[in-house]
Coordinates of C-alpha atoms and ligand atoms in Angstrom, one line a residue:
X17 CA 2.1 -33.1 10.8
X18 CA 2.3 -29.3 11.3
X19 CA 0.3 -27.3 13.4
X20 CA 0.5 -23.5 13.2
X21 CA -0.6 -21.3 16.1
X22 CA -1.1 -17.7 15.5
X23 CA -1.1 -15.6 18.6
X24 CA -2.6 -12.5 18.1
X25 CA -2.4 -10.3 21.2
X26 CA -0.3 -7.9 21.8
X27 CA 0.3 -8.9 25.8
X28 CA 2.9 -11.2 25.5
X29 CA 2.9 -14.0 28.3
X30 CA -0.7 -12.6 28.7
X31 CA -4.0 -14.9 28.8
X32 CA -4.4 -15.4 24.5
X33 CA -0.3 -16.8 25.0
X34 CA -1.1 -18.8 27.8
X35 CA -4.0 -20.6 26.0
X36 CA -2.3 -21.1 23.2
X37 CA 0.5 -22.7 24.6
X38 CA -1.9 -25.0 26.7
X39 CA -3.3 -26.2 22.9
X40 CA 0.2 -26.4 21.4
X41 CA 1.5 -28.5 24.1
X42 CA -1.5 -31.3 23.5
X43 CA -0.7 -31.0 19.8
X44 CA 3.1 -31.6 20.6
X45 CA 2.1 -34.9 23.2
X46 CA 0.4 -36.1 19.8
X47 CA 3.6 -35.5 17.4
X48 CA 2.5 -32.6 15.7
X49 CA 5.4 -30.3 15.0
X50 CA 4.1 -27.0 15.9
X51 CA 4.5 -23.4 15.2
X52 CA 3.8 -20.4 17.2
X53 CA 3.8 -16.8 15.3
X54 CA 3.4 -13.6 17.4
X55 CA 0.9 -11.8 15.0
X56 CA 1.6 -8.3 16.8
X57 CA 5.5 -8.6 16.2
X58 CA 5.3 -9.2 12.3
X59 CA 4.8 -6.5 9.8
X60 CA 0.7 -6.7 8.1
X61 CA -0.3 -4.1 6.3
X62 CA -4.4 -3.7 6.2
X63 CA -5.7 -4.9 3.1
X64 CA -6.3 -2.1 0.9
X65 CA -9.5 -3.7 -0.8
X66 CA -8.0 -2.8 -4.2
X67 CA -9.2 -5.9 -6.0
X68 CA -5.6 -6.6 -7.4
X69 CA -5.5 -10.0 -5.3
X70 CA -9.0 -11.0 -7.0
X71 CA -8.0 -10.3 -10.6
X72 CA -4.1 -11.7 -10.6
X73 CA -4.3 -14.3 -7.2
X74 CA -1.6 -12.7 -5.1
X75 CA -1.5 -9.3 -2.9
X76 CA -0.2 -5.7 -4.6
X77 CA 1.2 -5.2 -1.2
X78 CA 4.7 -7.3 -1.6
X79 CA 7.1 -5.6 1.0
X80 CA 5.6 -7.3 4.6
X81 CA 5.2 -10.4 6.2
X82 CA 2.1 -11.8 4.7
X83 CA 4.1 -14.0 2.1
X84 CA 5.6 -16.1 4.7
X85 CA 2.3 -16.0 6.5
X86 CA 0.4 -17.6 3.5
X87 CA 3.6 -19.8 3.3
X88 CA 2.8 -20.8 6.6
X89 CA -1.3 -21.3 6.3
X90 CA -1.1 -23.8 3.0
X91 CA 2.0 -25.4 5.0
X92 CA -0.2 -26.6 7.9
X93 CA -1.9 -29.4 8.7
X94 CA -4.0 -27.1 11.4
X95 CA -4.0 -23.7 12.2
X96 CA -5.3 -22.1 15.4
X97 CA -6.3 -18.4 15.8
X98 CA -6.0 -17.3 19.4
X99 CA -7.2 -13.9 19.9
X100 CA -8.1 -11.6 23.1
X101 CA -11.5 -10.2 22.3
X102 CA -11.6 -6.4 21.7
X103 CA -14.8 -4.2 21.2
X104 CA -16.0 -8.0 20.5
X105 CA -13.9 -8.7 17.5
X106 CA -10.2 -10.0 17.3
X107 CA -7.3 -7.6 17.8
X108 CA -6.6 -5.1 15.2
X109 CA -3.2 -6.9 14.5
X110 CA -4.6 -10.4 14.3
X111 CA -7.8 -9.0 12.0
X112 CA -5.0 -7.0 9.6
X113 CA -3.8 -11.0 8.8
X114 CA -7.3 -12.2 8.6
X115 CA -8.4 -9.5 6.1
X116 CA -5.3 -10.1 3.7
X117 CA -6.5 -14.2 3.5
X118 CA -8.7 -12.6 1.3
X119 CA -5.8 -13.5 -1.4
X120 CA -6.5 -17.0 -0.5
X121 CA -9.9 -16.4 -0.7
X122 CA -9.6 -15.5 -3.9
X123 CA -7.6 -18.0 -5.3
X124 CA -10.2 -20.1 -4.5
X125 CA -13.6 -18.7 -5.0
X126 CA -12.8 -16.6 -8.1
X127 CA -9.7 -18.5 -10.0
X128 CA -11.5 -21.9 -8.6
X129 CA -8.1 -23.0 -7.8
X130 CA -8.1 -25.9 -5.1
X131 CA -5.6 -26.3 -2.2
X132 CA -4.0 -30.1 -2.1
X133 CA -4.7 -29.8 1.5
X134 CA -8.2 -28.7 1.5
X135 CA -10.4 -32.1 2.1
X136 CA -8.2 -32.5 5.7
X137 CA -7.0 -28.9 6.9
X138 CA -8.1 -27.7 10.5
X139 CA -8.8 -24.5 12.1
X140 CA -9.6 -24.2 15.7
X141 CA -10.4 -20.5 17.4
X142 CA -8.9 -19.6 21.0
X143 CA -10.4 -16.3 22.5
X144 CA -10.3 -14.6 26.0
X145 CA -12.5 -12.3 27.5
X146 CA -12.4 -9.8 30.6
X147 CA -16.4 -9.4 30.5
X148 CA -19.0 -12.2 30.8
X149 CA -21.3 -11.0 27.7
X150 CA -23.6 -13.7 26.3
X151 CA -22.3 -12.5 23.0
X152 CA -18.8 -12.3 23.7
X153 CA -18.2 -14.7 21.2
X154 CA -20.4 -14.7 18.6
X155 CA -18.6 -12.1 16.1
X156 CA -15.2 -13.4 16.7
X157 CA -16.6 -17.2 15.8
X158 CA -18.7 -16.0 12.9
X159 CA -15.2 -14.1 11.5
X160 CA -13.3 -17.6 12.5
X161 CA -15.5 -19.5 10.3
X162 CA -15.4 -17.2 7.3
X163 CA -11.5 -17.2 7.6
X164 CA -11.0 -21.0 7.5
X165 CA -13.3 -21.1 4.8
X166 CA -10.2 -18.5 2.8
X167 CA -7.5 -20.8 4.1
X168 CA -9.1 -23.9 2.8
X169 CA -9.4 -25.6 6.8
X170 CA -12.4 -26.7 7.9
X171 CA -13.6 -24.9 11.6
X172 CA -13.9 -27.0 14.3
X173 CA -15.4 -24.5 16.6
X174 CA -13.9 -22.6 19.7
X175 CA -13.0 -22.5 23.1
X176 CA -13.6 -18.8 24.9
X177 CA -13.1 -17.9 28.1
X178 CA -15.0 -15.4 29.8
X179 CA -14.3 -13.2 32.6
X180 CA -10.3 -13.2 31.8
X181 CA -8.8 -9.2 32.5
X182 CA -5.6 -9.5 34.2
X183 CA -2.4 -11.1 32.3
X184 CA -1.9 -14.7 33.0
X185 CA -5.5 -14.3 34.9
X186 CA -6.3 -17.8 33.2
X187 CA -3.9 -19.5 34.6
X188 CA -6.2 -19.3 37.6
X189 CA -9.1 -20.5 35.8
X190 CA -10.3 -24.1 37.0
X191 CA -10.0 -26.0 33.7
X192 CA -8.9 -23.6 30.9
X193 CA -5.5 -24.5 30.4
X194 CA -6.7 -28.3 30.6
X195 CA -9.5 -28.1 28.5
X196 CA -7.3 -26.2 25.8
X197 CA -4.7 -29.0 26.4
X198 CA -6.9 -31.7 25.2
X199 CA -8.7 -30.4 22.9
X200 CA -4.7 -29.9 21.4
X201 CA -4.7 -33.4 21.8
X202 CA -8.1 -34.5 20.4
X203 CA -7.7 -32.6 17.2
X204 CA -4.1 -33.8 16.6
X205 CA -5.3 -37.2 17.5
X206 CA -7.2 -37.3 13.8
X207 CA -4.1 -36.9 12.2
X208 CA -2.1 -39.9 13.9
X209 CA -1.7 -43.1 11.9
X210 CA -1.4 -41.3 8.6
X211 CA 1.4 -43.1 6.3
X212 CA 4.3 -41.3 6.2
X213 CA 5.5 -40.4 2.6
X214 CA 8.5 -38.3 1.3
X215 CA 9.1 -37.2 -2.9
X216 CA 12.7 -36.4 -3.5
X217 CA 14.1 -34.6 -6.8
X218 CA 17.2 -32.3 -7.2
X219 CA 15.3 -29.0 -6.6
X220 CA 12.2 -29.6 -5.3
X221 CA 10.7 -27.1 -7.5
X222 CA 8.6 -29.1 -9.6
X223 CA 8.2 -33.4 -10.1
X224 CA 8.4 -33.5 -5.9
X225 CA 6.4 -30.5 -5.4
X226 CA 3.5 -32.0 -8.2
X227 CA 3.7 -35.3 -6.3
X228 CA 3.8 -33.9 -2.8
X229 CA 0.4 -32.1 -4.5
X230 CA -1.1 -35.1 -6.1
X231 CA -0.7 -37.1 -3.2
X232 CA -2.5 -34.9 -0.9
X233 CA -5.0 -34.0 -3.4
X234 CA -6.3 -37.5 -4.2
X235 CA -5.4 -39.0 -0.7
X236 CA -6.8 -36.6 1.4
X237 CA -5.7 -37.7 5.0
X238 CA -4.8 -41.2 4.4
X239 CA -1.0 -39.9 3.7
X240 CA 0.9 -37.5 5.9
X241 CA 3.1 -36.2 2.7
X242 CA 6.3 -34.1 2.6
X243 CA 8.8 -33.3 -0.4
X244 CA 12.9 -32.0 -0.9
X245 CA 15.2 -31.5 -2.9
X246 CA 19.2 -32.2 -2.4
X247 CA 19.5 -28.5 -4.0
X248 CA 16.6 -26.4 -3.2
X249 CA 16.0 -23.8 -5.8
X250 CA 14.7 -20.6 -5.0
X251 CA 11.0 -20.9 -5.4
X252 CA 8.7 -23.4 -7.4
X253 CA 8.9 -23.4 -11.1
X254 CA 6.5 -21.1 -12.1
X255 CA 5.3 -23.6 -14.7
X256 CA 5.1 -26.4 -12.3
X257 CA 2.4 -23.6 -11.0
X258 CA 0.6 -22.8 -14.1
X259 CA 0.2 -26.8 -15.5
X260 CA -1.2 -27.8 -11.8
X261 CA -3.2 -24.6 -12.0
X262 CA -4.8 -26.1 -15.7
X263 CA -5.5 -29.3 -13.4
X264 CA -7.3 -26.9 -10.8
X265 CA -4.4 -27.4 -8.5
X266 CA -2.9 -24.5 -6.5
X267 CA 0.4 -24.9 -5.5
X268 CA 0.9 -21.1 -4.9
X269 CA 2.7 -20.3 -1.3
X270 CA 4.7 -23.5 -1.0
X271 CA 8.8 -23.2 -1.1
X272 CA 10.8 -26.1 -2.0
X273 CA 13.1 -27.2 1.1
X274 CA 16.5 -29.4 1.3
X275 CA 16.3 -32.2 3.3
X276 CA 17.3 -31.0 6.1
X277 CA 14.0 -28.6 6.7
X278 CA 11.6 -32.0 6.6
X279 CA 9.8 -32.0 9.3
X280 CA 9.8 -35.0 12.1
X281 CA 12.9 -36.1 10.2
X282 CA 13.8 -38.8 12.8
X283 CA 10.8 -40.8 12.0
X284 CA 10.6 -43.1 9.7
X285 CA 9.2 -42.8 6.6
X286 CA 6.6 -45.5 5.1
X287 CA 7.3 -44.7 1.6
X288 CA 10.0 -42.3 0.0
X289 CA 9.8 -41.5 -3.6
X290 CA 13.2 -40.7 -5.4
X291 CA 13.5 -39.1 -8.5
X292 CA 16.6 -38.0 -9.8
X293 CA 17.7 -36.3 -6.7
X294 CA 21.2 -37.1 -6.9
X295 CA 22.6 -37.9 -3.1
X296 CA 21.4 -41.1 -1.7
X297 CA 19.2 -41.0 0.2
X298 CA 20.0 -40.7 4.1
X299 CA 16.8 -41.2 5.4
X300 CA 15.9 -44.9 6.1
X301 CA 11.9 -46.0 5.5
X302 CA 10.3 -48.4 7.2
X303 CA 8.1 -49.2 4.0
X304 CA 9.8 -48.9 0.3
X305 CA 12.0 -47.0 -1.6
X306 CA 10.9 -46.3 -5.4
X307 CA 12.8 -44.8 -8.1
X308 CA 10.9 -42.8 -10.7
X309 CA 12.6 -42.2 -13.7
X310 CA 11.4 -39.0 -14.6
X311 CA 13.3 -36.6 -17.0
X312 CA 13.9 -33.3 -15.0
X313 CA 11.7 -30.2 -16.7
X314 CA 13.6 -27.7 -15.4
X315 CA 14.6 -25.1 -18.2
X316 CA 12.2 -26.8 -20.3
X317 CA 8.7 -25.3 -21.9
X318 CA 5.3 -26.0 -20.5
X319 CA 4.4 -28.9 -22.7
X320 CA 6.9 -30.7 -21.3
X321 CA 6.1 -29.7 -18.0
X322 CA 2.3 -30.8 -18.8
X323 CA 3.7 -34.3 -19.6
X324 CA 5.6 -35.3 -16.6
X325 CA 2.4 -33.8 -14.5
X326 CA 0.4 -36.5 -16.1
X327 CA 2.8 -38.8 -15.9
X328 CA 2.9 -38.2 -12.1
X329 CA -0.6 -38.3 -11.5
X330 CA -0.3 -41.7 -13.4
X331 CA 1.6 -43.3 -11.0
X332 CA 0.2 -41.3 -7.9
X333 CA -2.5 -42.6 -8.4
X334 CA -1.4 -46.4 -8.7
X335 CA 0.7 -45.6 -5.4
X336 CA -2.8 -44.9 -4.0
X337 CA -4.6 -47.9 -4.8
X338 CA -1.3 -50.2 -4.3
X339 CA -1.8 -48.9 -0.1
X340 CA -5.0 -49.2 -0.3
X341 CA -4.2 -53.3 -1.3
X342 CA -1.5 -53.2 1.3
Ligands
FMN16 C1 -8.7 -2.4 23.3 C2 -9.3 -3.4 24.2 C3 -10.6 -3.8 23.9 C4 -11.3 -4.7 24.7 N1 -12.5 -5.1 24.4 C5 -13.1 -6.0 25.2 C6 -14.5 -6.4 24.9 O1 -15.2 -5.9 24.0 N2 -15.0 -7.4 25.7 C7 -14.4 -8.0 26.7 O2 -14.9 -8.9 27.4 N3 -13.1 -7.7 27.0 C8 -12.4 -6.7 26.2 N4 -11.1 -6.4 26.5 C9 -10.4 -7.1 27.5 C10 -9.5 -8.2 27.0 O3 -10.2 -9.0 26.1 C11 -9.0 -9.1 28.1 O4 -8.3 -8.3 29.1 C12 -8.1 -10.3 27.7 O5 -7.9 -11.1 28.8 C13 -6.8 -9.8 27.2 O6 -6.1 -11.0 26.7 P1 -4.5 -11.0 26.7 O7 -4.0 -11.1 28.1 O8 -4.1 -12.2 25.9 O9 -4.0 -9.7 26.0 C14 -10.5 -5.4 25.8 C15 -9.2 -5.0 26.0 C16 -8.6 -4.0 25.2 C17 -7.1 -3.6 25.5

């Protein structure tokens, strides 16, 4: 499970840090893997509002750091903004991100292209305050909301902290840091007890990255699902995108991984899934180990690639209801 927190003020070590620390930590005690990305230290241009991302699904802007950003959104489990307020908004840095989700948004409201992750992702919303204004809030919850609805996560509301001017100023606070803790804790908590399950191919490029897909799609949050490859090519196969794309699947942003970038790696796996991948397999389950014999479509044409989709879907799908009778 993998919980991303975006810090966006530019204070480091100041009250937005602090906070978010306090939430990562309770995500941690609960076996998340987490993530913290200093939004002010990484290159986001301002969307340009050119349209391009609404007419081809990805960004004319190609040379910053928002690739590895919407890597990182449709890689998590959860993500959590954590802003200061300014002029009652979120920072200028951490709104520049917001406003380029519009990609995502895109991908999802126009091309009707559905994240694998949608029916379980999580956002949460962190903010700090120096004033006490009724409204303090209000604008920065109401962007929140419209931003996890991009990303595909479903808003879980906020924490906001009033009164908050000098750095680390909420450490004083009486329960901040606490309440940010558990509610860490209580929103990881959903996630514990999912099955473990790992897809293995040679790349991971295309039959683990359309299981890994499947899985999560039909499953929803029954299945805490990871895929790799013992050779990691350089991005998915472009028509592993487009035949998951004619099922209304988006597998746009993910990267395959070697086995050695799985997350929570020490923990045993309730199910691994090898196919083809040619080491054997390190990692010992606690459930099974199945072998799929499934022709590799790498340098192969789309029709091909279109029959080992269904193929996978096939017997994703039996996986399901076989746990389900477990
Ligand atoms: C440019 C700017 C604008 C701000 N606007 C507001 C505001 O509208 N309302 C408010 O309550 N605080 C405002 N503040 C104060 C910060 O929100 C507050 O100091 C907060 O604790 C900073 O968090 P940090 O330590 O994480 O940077 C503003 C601060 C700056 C620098």
């Amino acid at each position: 499970m993998f919980v991303l927190g975006l810090m966006g003020s530019p204070r480091k070590h100041g009250n937005t840090d602090l906070l978010l620390d306090a939430f990562l930590e309770g995500a941690q005690a609960k076996g998340a893997v987490v993530s913290k990305i200093d939004v002010p230290a990484k290159h986001i241009e301002p969307c340009q509002g050119c349209r391009f991302c609404e007419k081809k699904g990805y960004c004319i802007q190609q040379k910053d750091d928002m690739e590895e950003m919407n890597y990182l959104l449709r890689r998590a489990d959860m993500v959590v903004l954590a802003t200061p307020i300014f002029f009652y908004g979120p920072s200028a840095q951490m709104k520049a991100l917001i406003d380029r989700s519009q990609t995502l948004w895109s991908r999802r409201h126009i091309m009707k292209l559905t994240d694998p992750k949608a029916t379980f992702s999580r956002g949460f919303l962190l903010a700090v305050g120096a004033t006490k204004g009724k409204e303090l809030f209000t604008g920065t919850s109401l962007i929140a909301k419209y931003f996890y609805d991009a990303v595909s996560a479903r808003y879980e509301g906020f924490l906001g902290f009033r009164d908050m001017e000098a750095p680390g100023a909420i450490a004083h606070h009486p329960t901040a840091l606490a309440e940010a803790r558990t509610k860490g804790e209580e929103l990881t908590g959903a996630f514990v007890g999912r099955k473990r399950a790992l897809f293995l191919c040679r790349e991971n490029a295309c039959r683990s990255q359309m299981a890994e897909a499947f899985l999560q799609y039909y499953a929803g949050d029954t299945f805490d699902v990871q895929s790799a490859g013992d050779q990691p090519a350089g991005e998915v196969n472009p028509l592993a995108l487009e035949a998951m794309a004619e099922k209304g699947i988006d597998l746009a942003f993910r990267r395959p991984k070697g086995m050695d970038a799985l997350e929570d790696a020490s923990r045993p796996f309730d199910l691994i899934v090898q196919m083809g991948c040619e080491q054997i397999c390190p990692l010992t389950p606690e459930g099974r180990i199945e072998n799929w014999e499934l022709e590799d479509p790498a340098g192969k044409p789309l029709e091909f690639m279109r029959t080992i989709r269904d193929e996978i879907e096939q017997r994703v799908k039996l996986l399901i209801d076989s746990a389900e009778s477990d």
